[in-house]
Coordinates of C-alpha atoms and ligand atoms in Angstrom, one line a residue:
X1 CA 29.8 16.6 1.4
X2 CA 26.1 16.7 2.4
X3 CA 24.9 13.9 4.6
X4 CA 23.0 11.5 2.3
X5 CA 22.2 8.6 4.7
X6 CA 20.6 9.0 8.1
X7 CA 20.6 5.9 10.2
X8 CA 18.9 4.9 13.4
X9 CA 20.3 2.3 15.8
X10 CA 18.3 -0.8 16.7
X11 CA 17.7 0.7 20.1
X12 CA 16.0 3.7 18.5
X13 CA 13.3 1.6 16.7
X14 CA 9.8 2.9 17.4
X15 CA 8.1 0.6 20.0
X16 CA 4.6 1.6 19.3
X17 CA 2.5 1.9 16.1
X18 CA 0.4 5.1 15.5
X19 CA -3.3 4.7 14.9
X20 CA -4.8 7.7 12.9
X21 CA -8.3 6.5 13.7
X22 CA -7.8 8.0 17.2
X23 CA -7.2 11.5 15.8
X24 CA -9.4 11.9 12.7
X25 CA -11.6 14.9 13.3
X26 CA -14.5 13.0 11.6
X27 CA -14.5 9.3 12.2
X28 CA -14.6 6.8 9.4
X29 CA -18.0 5.3 8.5
X30 CA -18.3 1.7 9.8
X31 CA -18.0 -1.4 7.6
X32 CA -21.4 -2.8 6.9
X33 CA -22.5 -6.5 6.8
X34 CA -24.9 -8.1 4.3
X35 CA -27.9 -6.8 6.3
X36 CA -26.7 -3.2 5.9
X37 CA -25.8 -3.0 9.6
X38 CA -22.3 -2.3 11.0
X39 CA -20.3 -5.6 11.2
X40 CA -19.3 -6.8 14.7
X41 CA -15.8 -8.1 15.4
X42 CA -17.0 -11.7 15.7
X43 CA -18.3 -11.6 12.1
X44 CA -14.7 -11.2 10.9
X45 CA -13.5 -14.2 13.0
X46 CA -13.6 -16.8 10.2
X47 CA -11.3 -14.6 8.1
X48 CA -8.8 -13.0 10.6
X49 CA -7.5 -14.0 14.1
X50 CA -9.2 -12.1 17.0
X51 CA -5.9 -10.3 18.0
X52 CA -5.7 -8.6 14.6
X53 CA -9.5 -7.9 14.6
X54 CA -9.0 -6.0 17.9
X55 CA -6.4 -3.8 16.1
X56 CA -8.7 -3.4 13.2
X57 CA -11.4 -1.8 15.3
X58 CA -9.2 -0.1 17.9
X59 CA -9.4 3.6 18.6
X60 CA -6.3 3.6 20.8
X61 CA -3.8 6.2 19.6
X62 CA -0.7 4.1 20.3
X63 CA -0.4 0.3 20.1
X64 CA 2.7 -1.5 21.5
X65 CA 4.8 -3.5 19.1
X66 CA 5.5 -6.9 20.8
X67 CA 9.2 -7.8 21.3
X68 CA 8.6 -10.9 19.1
X69 CA 7.8 -8.7 16.2
X70 CA 10.6 -6.2 16.8
X71 CA 13.0 -9.3 16.8
X72 CA 11.7 -10.1 13.2
X73 CA 11.9 -6.4 12.1
X74 CA 15.5 -5.9 13.2
X75 CA 16.6 -7.9 10.1
X76 CA 16.2 -4.7 8.0
X77 CA 14.8 -2.0 10.4
X78 CA 15.3 0.8 11.2
X79 CA 15.4 1.5 7.5
X80 CA 17.6 4.3 6.2
X81 CA 16.4 7.8 5.5
X82 CA 18.3 9.1 2.5
X83 CA 18.7 12.5 0.8
X84 CA 18.5 12.4 -3.0
X85 CA 21.3 15.0 -3.4
X86 CA 22.2 13.7 -6.9
X87 CA 18.7 14.2 -8.1
X88 CA 18.5 17.6 -6.5
X89 CA 21.7 18.7 -8.3
X90 CA 20.5 17.3 -11.6
X91 CA 17.1 19.2 -11.3
X92 CA 18.9 22.3 -10.0
X93 CA 16.2 22.6 -7.4
X94 CA 16.5 24.3 -4.0
X95 CA 14.2 21.6 -2.6
X96 CA 15.7 19.1 -0.2
X97 CA 14.4 15.6 -1.2
X98 CA 14.4 12.9 1.5
X99 CA 13.3 9.4 1.0
X100 CA 12.5 6.5 3.3
X101 CA 14.2 3.5 1.8
X102 CA 11.8 0.6 2.2
X103 CA 13.6 -1.3 -0.6
X104 CA 16.1 -2.7 1.9
X105 CA 13.9 -5.4 3.3
X106 CA 14.7 -9.0 2.2
X107 CA 11.8 -9.1 -0.3
X108 CA 12.5 -5.6 -1.4
X109 CA 9.6 -3.4 -0.3
X110 CA 7.6 -2.0 2.6
X111 CA 5.2 -5.0 2.6
X112 CA 7.2 -7.2 5.2
X113 CA 6.5 -4.5 7.9
X114 CA 2.9 -5.9 8.2
X115 CA 3.6 -9.4 6.9
X116 CA 5.8 -10.3 9.9
X117 CA 3.3 -8.7 12.2
X118 CA 0.3 -10.5 10.8
X119 CA 2.1 -13.8 10.6
X120 CA 3.2 -13.4 14.3
X121 CA -0.3 -12.6 15.5
X122 CA -1.8 -15.5 13.6
X123 CA 0.8 -17.9 15.0
X124 CA 0.0 -16.6 18.5
X125 CA -3.6 -17.4 17.8
X126 CA -2.8 -21.0 16.9
X127 CA -3.2 -20.6 13.1
X128 CA -1.2 -23.0 10.8
X129 CA -1.7 -21.6 7.3
X130 CA -2.2 -18.2 5.7
X131 CA -3.8 -17.5 2.3
X132 CA -3.5 -14.2 0.4
X133 CA -3.6 -12.5 -3.0
X134 CA -0.8 -10.6 -4.6
X135 CA -0.7 -8.1 -7.5
X136 CA 2.9 -7.2 -8.3
X137 CA 4.1 -10.1 -6.3
X138 CA 5.7 -7.9 -3.7
X139 CA 3.1 -8.7 -1.1
X140 CA 3.0 -12.4 -1.9
X141 CA 6.8 -12.6 -1.5
X142 CA 6.6 -10.6 1.7
X143 CA 4.1 -12.9 3.3
X144 CA 6.0 -16.0 2.0
X145 CA 9.1 -14.6 3.7
X146 CA 7.2 -13.9 7.0
X147 CA 5.5 -17.3 7.1
X148 CA 8.9 -19.0 6.5
X149 CA 10.5 -17.1 9.4
X150 CA 7.5 -17.9 11.7
X151 CA 6.7 -21.4 10.6
X152 CA 3.3 -21.1 8.9
X153 CA 2.2 -22.6 5.6
X154 CA 1.5 -20.0 2.9
X155 CA -0.7 -20.0 -0.3
X156 CA -0.6 -17.1 -2.6
X157 CA -3.1 -16.3 -5.5
X158 CA -1.2 -14.1 -7.9
X159 CA -3.0 -11.9 -10.4
X160 CA -2.6 -13.6 -13.8
X161 CA -1.0 -10.6 -15.6
X162 CA 1.8 -10.3 -12.9
X163 CA 2.2 -14.1 -12.7
X164 CA 3.1 -14.0 -16.4
X165 CA 5.1 -10.7 -16.3
X166 CA 7.0 -11.4 -13.1
X167 CA 8.0 -15.0 -13.0
X168 CA 10.9 -14.2 -10.6
X169 CA 8.5 -13.0 -7.9
X170 CA 6.9 -16.4 -8.0
X171 CA 10.3 -18.1 -7.6
X172 CA 11.0 -15.9 -4.6
X173 CA 7.8 -17.1 -3.0
X174 CA 8.8 -20.7 -3.7
X175 CA 12.3 -20.1 -2.2
X176 CA 10.5 -19.0 1.0
X177 CA 8.4 -22.2 0.8
X178 CA 5.0 -20.8 -0.4
X179 CA 2.6 -22.2 -2.9
X180 CA 1.9 -19.6 -5.6
X181 CA -0.9 -20.1 -8.2
X182 CA -2.2 -17.8 -11.0
X183 CA -5.5 -16.1 -10.3
X184 CA -8.2 -16.6 -11.5
X185 CA -7.5 -20.3 -10.8
X186 CA -9.5 -23.4 -11.2
X187 CA -9.0 -24.1 -7.5
X188 CA -11.9 -22.1 -6.1
X189 CA -15.5 -21.4 -6.9
X190 CA -14.7 -17.7 -7.3
X191 CA -11.9 -18.5 -9.7
X192 CA -13.8 -21.0 -11.8
X193 CA -16.7 -18.6 -12.2
X194 CA -14.5 -15.9 -13.6
X195 CA -12.6 -18.3 -15.9
X196 CA -15.9 -19.5 -17.3
X197 CA -17.0 -15.9 -18.1
X198 CA -13.7 -14.4 -19.1
X199 CA -11.1 -17.2 -19.9
X200 CA -8.5 -14.7 -21.1
X201 CA -8.8 -12.2 -18.2
X202 CA -5.6 -10.6 -16.9
X203 CA -7.1 -11.0 -13.5
X204 CA -7.5 -8.4 -10.8
X205 CA -6.7 -8.0 -7.1
X206 CA -10.5 -8.1 -6.4
X207 CA -10.7 -11.6 -8.0
X208 CA -7.6 -12.9 -6.2
X209 CA -8.8 -11.6 -2.9
X210 CA -12.1 -13.6 -3.4
X211 CA -10.1 -16.7 -4.1
X212 CA -7.8 -16.3 -1.1
X213 CA -10.7 -15.6 1.3
X214 CA -12.7 -18.6 0.0
X215 CA -9.7 -20.9 0.5
X216 CA -9.3 -19.7 4.1
X217 CA -13.0 -19.9 5.2
X218 CA -13.6 -23.3 3.6
X219 CA -10.8 -25.0 5.5
X220 CA -12.7 -27.4 7.8
X221 CA -9.8 -27.6 10.3
X222 CA -10.4 -23.9 11.2
X223 CA -6.6 -23.4 11.3
X224 CA -6.4 -21.3 8.1
X225 CA -6.8 -17.5 8.0
X226 CA -6.6 -14.9 5.3
X227 CA -4.0 -12.1 5.3
X228 CA -4.4 -8.8 3.4
X229 CA -1.4 -6.7 2.3
X230 CA -3.1 -3.3 2.3
X231 CA -6.4 -1.4 2.7
X232 CA -7.4 -2.5 6.2
X233 CA -6.7 -0.4 9.4
X234 CA -4.4 -2.9 11.0
X235 CA -2.2 -3.1 7.9
X236 CA -1.9 0.7 7.8
X237 CA -1.2 0.7 11.5
X238 CA 1.8 -1.7 11.1
X239 CA 3.2 0.4 8.3
X240 CA 3.3 3.6 10.5
X241 CA 6.7 2.4 11.7
X242 CA 8.0 4.0 8.5
X243 CA 6.8 7.5 9.3
X244 CA 7.7 7.2 12.9
X245 CA 11.3 6.3 12.0
X246 CA 11.3 9.1 9.4
X247 CA 10.3 11.7 12.0
X248 CA 13.3 10.8 14.2
X249 CA 15.6 10.8 11.2
X250 CA 14.5 14.1 9.8
X251 CA 15.2 15.6 13.3
X252 CA 18.7 14.1 13.2
X253 CA 19.1 15.8 9.8
X254 CA 18.2 19.1 11.3
X255 CA 14.8 19.4 9.7
X256 CA 11.6 20.3 11.5
X257 CA 8.6 18.9 9.6
X258 CA 8.5 18.3 5.8
X259 CA 6.6 20.7 3.6
X260 CA 5.5 18.0 1.2
X261 CA 4.9 14.3 1.7
X262 CA 4.4 11.9 -1.3
X263 CA 3.7 8.2 -1.7
X264 CA 2.2 6.0 -4.3
X265 CA -1.1 4.4 -3.3
X266 CA -2.5 1.1 -4.4
X267 CA -4.5 0.1 -1.4
X268 CA -2.8 2.9 0.6
X269 CA -0.5 1.1 3.0
X270 CA 3.0 2.5 2.2
X271 CA 1.6 6.0 1.7
X272 CA -0.3 5.8 5.0
X273 CA 2.7 4.3 6.8
X274 CA 4.8 7.3 5.9
X275 CA 2.3 10.0 6.1
X276 CA -0.1 9.2 9.0
X277 CA 2.3 10.2 11.8
X278 CA 2.6 13.6 10.0
X279 CA -1.1 13.8 9.4
X280 CA -1.3 14.0 13.2
X281 CA 0.9 17.1 13.0
X282 CA -1.3 18.6 10.3
X283 CA -4.4 17.9 12.4
X284 CA -2.7 19.9 15.1
X285 CA -2.0 22.9 12.9
X286 CA 1.2 22.0 10.8
X287 CA 1.2 23.2 7.2
X288 CA 2.1 20.0 5.2
X289 CA 1.0 19.2 1.6
X290 CA 0.3 15.5 1.6
X291 CA -0.1 13.8 -1.8
X292 CA -1.1 10.2 -2.5
X293 CA -0.3 9.2 -6.1
X294 CA -2.1 6.7 -8.4
X295 CA -2.1 5.7 -12.1
X296 CA -4.5 7.4 -14.6
X297 CA -5.4 3.8 -15.6
X298 CA -6.8 3.1 -12.1
X299 CA -8.0 6.5 -10.9
X300 CA -9.7 5.5 -7.7
X301 CA -9.0 8.6 -5.6
X302 CA -9.0 11.2 -8.4
X303 CA -12.1 10.2 -10.3
X304 CA -14.2 7.5 -8.5
X305 CA -17.1 8.2 -6.2
X306 CA -16.9 7.8 -2.4
X307 CA -19.3 4.9 -1.9
X308 CA -19.9 1.7 0.1
X309 CA -18.4 -1.2 -1.9
X310 CA -17.0 -4.6 -1.5
X311 CA -13.3 -5.1 -1.2
X312 CA -13.4 -8.1 -3.6
X313 CA -15.0 -9.2 -6.8
X314 CA -17.1 -12.0 -5.4
X315 CA -18.7 -9.6 -2.8
X316 CA -17.5 -11.7 0.2
X317 CA -16.0 -8.8 2.3
X318 CA -18.0 -6.3 4.3
X319 CA -19.0 -3.1 2.5
X320 CA -16.3 -0.5 3.1
X321 CA -16.8 3.3 2.7
X322 CA -14.1 4.3 0.3
X323 CA -13.4 5.8 -3.1
X324 CA -14.1 2.9 -5.5
X325 CA -14.1 2.2 -9.2
X326 CA -16.6 -0.7 -8.5
X327 CA -15.7 -4.1 -7.2
X328 CA -16.0 -5.7 -10.7
X329 CA -13.4 -3.2 -12.2
X330 CA -10.8 -5.0 -14.2
X331 CA -7.9 -2.6 -14.6
X332 CA -5.8 -2.4 -17.8
X333 CA -2.6 -4.4 -17.5
X334 CA -0.2 -1.5 -16.7
X335 CA 3.1 -2.4 -15.1
X336 CA 2.5 -0.9 -11.7
X337 CA 0.7 -4.1 -10.7
X338 CA 0.4 -3.1 -7.1
X339 CA -1.6 0.0 -8.0
X340 CA -4.4 -1.8 -9.9
X341 CA -6.9 -2.1 -7.0
X342 CA -10.5 -0.8 -7.4
X343 CA -10.8 0.6 -3.9
X344 CA -8.6 2.4 -1.3
X345 CA -8.0 2.2 2.4
X346 CA -11.0 3.7 4.2
X347 CA -8.7 5.6 6.6
X348 CA -6.9 7.2 3.6
X349 CA -10.3 8.0 2.0
X350 CA -11.7 9.6 5.1
X351 CA -8.5 11.8 5.4
X352 CA -9.1 12.8 1.7
X353 CA -12.7 13.6 2.4
X354 CA -11.5 15.8 5.3
X355 CA -9.2 17.6 2.9
X356 CA -6.1 16.5 4.8
X357 CA -4.5 15.1 1.7
X358 CA -4.9 15.8 -2.1
X359 CA -4.5 12.8 -4.5
X360 CA -3.0 13.1 -7.9
X361 CA -2.7 10.7 -10.9
X362 CA 0.1 10.1 -13.4
X363 CA 0.4 8.3 -16.7
X364 CA 2.7 5.3 -16.8
X365 CA 5.0 6.9 -19.4
X366 CA 5.6 9.9 -17.0
X367 CA 6.4 7.6 -14.2
X368 CA 8.9 5.5 -16.3
X369 CA 10.5 8.7 -17.4
X370 CA 10.8 9.7 -13.7
X371 CA 12.2 6.2 -12.9
X372 CA 14.9 6.6 -15.6
X373 CA 15.9 10.1 -14.3
X374 CA 16.1 8.5 -10.8
X375 CA 18.2 5.5 -12.0
X376 CA 20.5 7.9 -13.9
X377 CA 21.1 10.2 -10.9
X378 CA 20.6 8.3 -7.6
X379 CA 21.5 5.0 -9.3
X380 CA 18.8 2.7 -7.8
X381 CA 16.1 1.1 -10.1
X382 CA 12.7 1.8 -8.5
X383 CA 9.6 -0.5 -8.6
X384 CA 7.0 0.7 -11.1
X385 CA 4.7 1.6 -8.2
X386 CA 7.4 3.7 -6.6
X387 CA 8.0 5.5 -9.9
X388 CA 4.5 6.9 -9.7
X389 CA 5.5 8.7 -6.5
X390 CA 8.8 9.8 -8.2
X391 CA 6.9 11.5 -11.0
X392 CA 5.2 13.7 -8.4
X393 CA 8.4 14.2 -6.5
X394 CA 10.1 15.6 -9.6
X395 CA 7.1 17.8 -10.4
X396 CA 7.2 19.3 -6.8
X397 CA 11.0 19.8 -6.9
X398 CA 10.6 21.6 -10.3
X399 CA 7.8 23.7 -8.8
X400 CA 10.1 24.6 -5.8
X401 CA 12.7 25.7 -8.4
X402 CA 10.2 27.9 -10.3
X403 CA 9.1 29.5 -7.0
X404 CA 12.7 29.7 -5.6
X405 CA 11.6 28.0 -2.4
X406 CA 13.7 25.6 -0.3
X407 CA 10.9 23.1 0.3
X408 CA 11.5 19.9 2.3
X409 CA 10.1 17.0 0.3
X410 CA 9.7 13.5 2.0
X411 CA 8.6 10.5 0.0
X412 CA 8.4 6.8 0.4
X413 CA 10.7 4.7 -1.8
X414 CA 8.4 1.8 -1.4
X415 CA 10.4 -0.9 -3.3
X416 CA 13.1 -1.7 -5.8
X417 CA 12.4 -2.7 -9.4
X418 CA 14.9 -5.4 -9.8
X419 CA 12.2 -8.0 -10.2
X420 CA 10.2 -5.7 -12.5
X421 CA 12.6 -5.4 -15.4
X422 CA 10.2 -6.6 -18.0
X423 CA 8.3 -3.3 -17.6
X424 CA 11.5 -1.4 -18.1
X425 CA 12.2 -3.6 -21.2
X426 CA 8.7 -2.7 -22.6
X427 CA 9.3 1.0 -21.9
X428 CA 12.8 1.1 -23.4
X429 CA 11.4 -0.8 -26.5
X430 CA 8.7 1.8 -27.0
X431 CA 6.0 -0.7 -26.3
X432 CA 4.2 1.0 -23.4
X433 CA 1.3 3.4 -24.0
X434 CA -0.5 5.8 -21.7
X435 CA -4.0 4.9 -20.7
X436 CA -6.7 7.1 -19.2
X437 CA -9.8 5.2 -18.0
X438 CA -12.6 6.3 -20.4
X439 CA -15.6 7.9 -18.7
X440 CA -18.0 5.3 -20.1
X441 CA -15.9 2.5 -18.4
X442 CA -16.0 4.4 -15.1
X443 CA -19.7 4.8 -15.4
X444 CA -20.3 1.2 -16.3
X445 CA -18.3 -0.2 -13.3
X446 CA -19.7 2.3 -10.8
X447 CA -23.3 1.7 -12.0
X448 CA -23.0 -1.8 -10.5
X449 CA -22.7 -0.3 -7.0
X450 CA -25.5 2.3 -7.2
X451 CA -27.8 0.3 -5.0
X452 CA -25.3 -0.1 -2.2
X453 CA -26.0 2.0 1.0
X454 CA -25.0 5.6 0.5
X455 CA -21.7 6.7 2.1
X456 CA -22.0 10.2 3.6
X457 CA -19.0 12.5 3.0
X458 CA -18.6 13.9 6.5
X459 CA -16.0 16.5 7.2
X460 CA -15.1 19.1 9.8
X461 CA -14.5 21.8 7.1
X462 CA -11.1 22.8 8.7
X463 CA -9.0 21.9 5.6
Ligands
LIG1 C1 6.7 -1.5 -4.3 C2 5.3 -1.3 -4.1 N1 4.9 0.0 -3.8 C3 3.6 0.2 -3.5 C4 2.6 -0.7 -3.6 C5 1.2 -0.4 -3.4 O1 0.6 -0.9 -2.3 P1 0.2 0.0 -1.0 O2 -0.7 1.1 -1.6 O3 -0.6 -0.9 -0.1 O4 1.4 0.5 -0.4 C6 3.0 -2.0 -3.9 C7 2.0 -3.1 -4.0 O5 2.2 -4.2 -4.3 C8 4.3 -2.3 -4.1 O6 4.7 -3.5 -4.4

């Protein structure tokens, strides 16, 4: 029998995070403030604690993981690396398909890797309460879990469409003691403004972010901060533990480096977490195909311009240089709620501009089909976001079959779908449709950012 599970011991857990910013051949463009000038760390201080801001702007290659955070992570880490031998057999592919199983964390996804780190740093800084947004509910439940373990209050603004589609995620947050409200909500100026204009809006991550930031910065005690589940450099940094573990585990399985790396990308954190430690190898000459996958309904990396834009709808964040559909983009209510963000992590975007990775988009029906193939072979039921990655994995495995090549494919199994069964119900009932963002919509939303400072696409030309 093939080895299908590759485990690391607690003592083998990585003790440092990897920071791709140190190795990118062309550095990212800096975030800009309202005056069009690069933001200084102290300008972010009302929103984040200084210890996390230091990580956000760091150019150190390796950053130590404090013992206090390792103590929290041991609950589910190191996470298993598995080989999808049953899927391989079903497809008849010579490819070897490995996946990092991030669904084994208590909330069921990769999100707690950064949630516990962020909660820990906030607690060290004397913060009492965290606010955040959540799309699919995975991030909200991860932060609720982390705050519970660490002893912080937690308030979550959950995108309306997911709040309605995924009531069990809300209950999980409540079990871990958080206060979860539907966004847009009547509790903030940003929420009230949107509700007045669009009372029936399904909401968006951009709107929910505006609400969560407003609630943090208007707390007069100064003891509330905001926490983001993706996009920012420090979030991606915390997720690199995934790829660093996977590297050790692939070696234990007798593999050198993977030929292909795949992850779904909403704000980019699980994809970056798995791929960045291998991007370092690619920068140093390794031949690895690296594919971030997104939905055709929210085609940020595959169709949107690279531009300076706000991270939220109310324009409260600094301007970030990224692929963006425009901060006022309200995506259609597809079931992969965590992939409905208008922007993308600037670090991932700069790696795309460099040519180090090549994004791809899939329709939701293709990804549900892939999810059912997976559930019928490997057995596990994936999150709708993870299923987007699966669609690409199956395509690449079939391609390896056509070419008769024994490729090593590594992908991130970013979460289970046991709280997302309403999406499966809609798919099985034939109620889901494919959606491709019409060109006029793309033009309409991106027209709103045409006066922002121009973001130069700088690259070394090596890839
Ligand atoms: C299971 C799962 N995978 C992926 C994502 C996408 O987020 P990111 O791109 O930050 O990994 C989410 C977001 O909620 C998620 O819940």
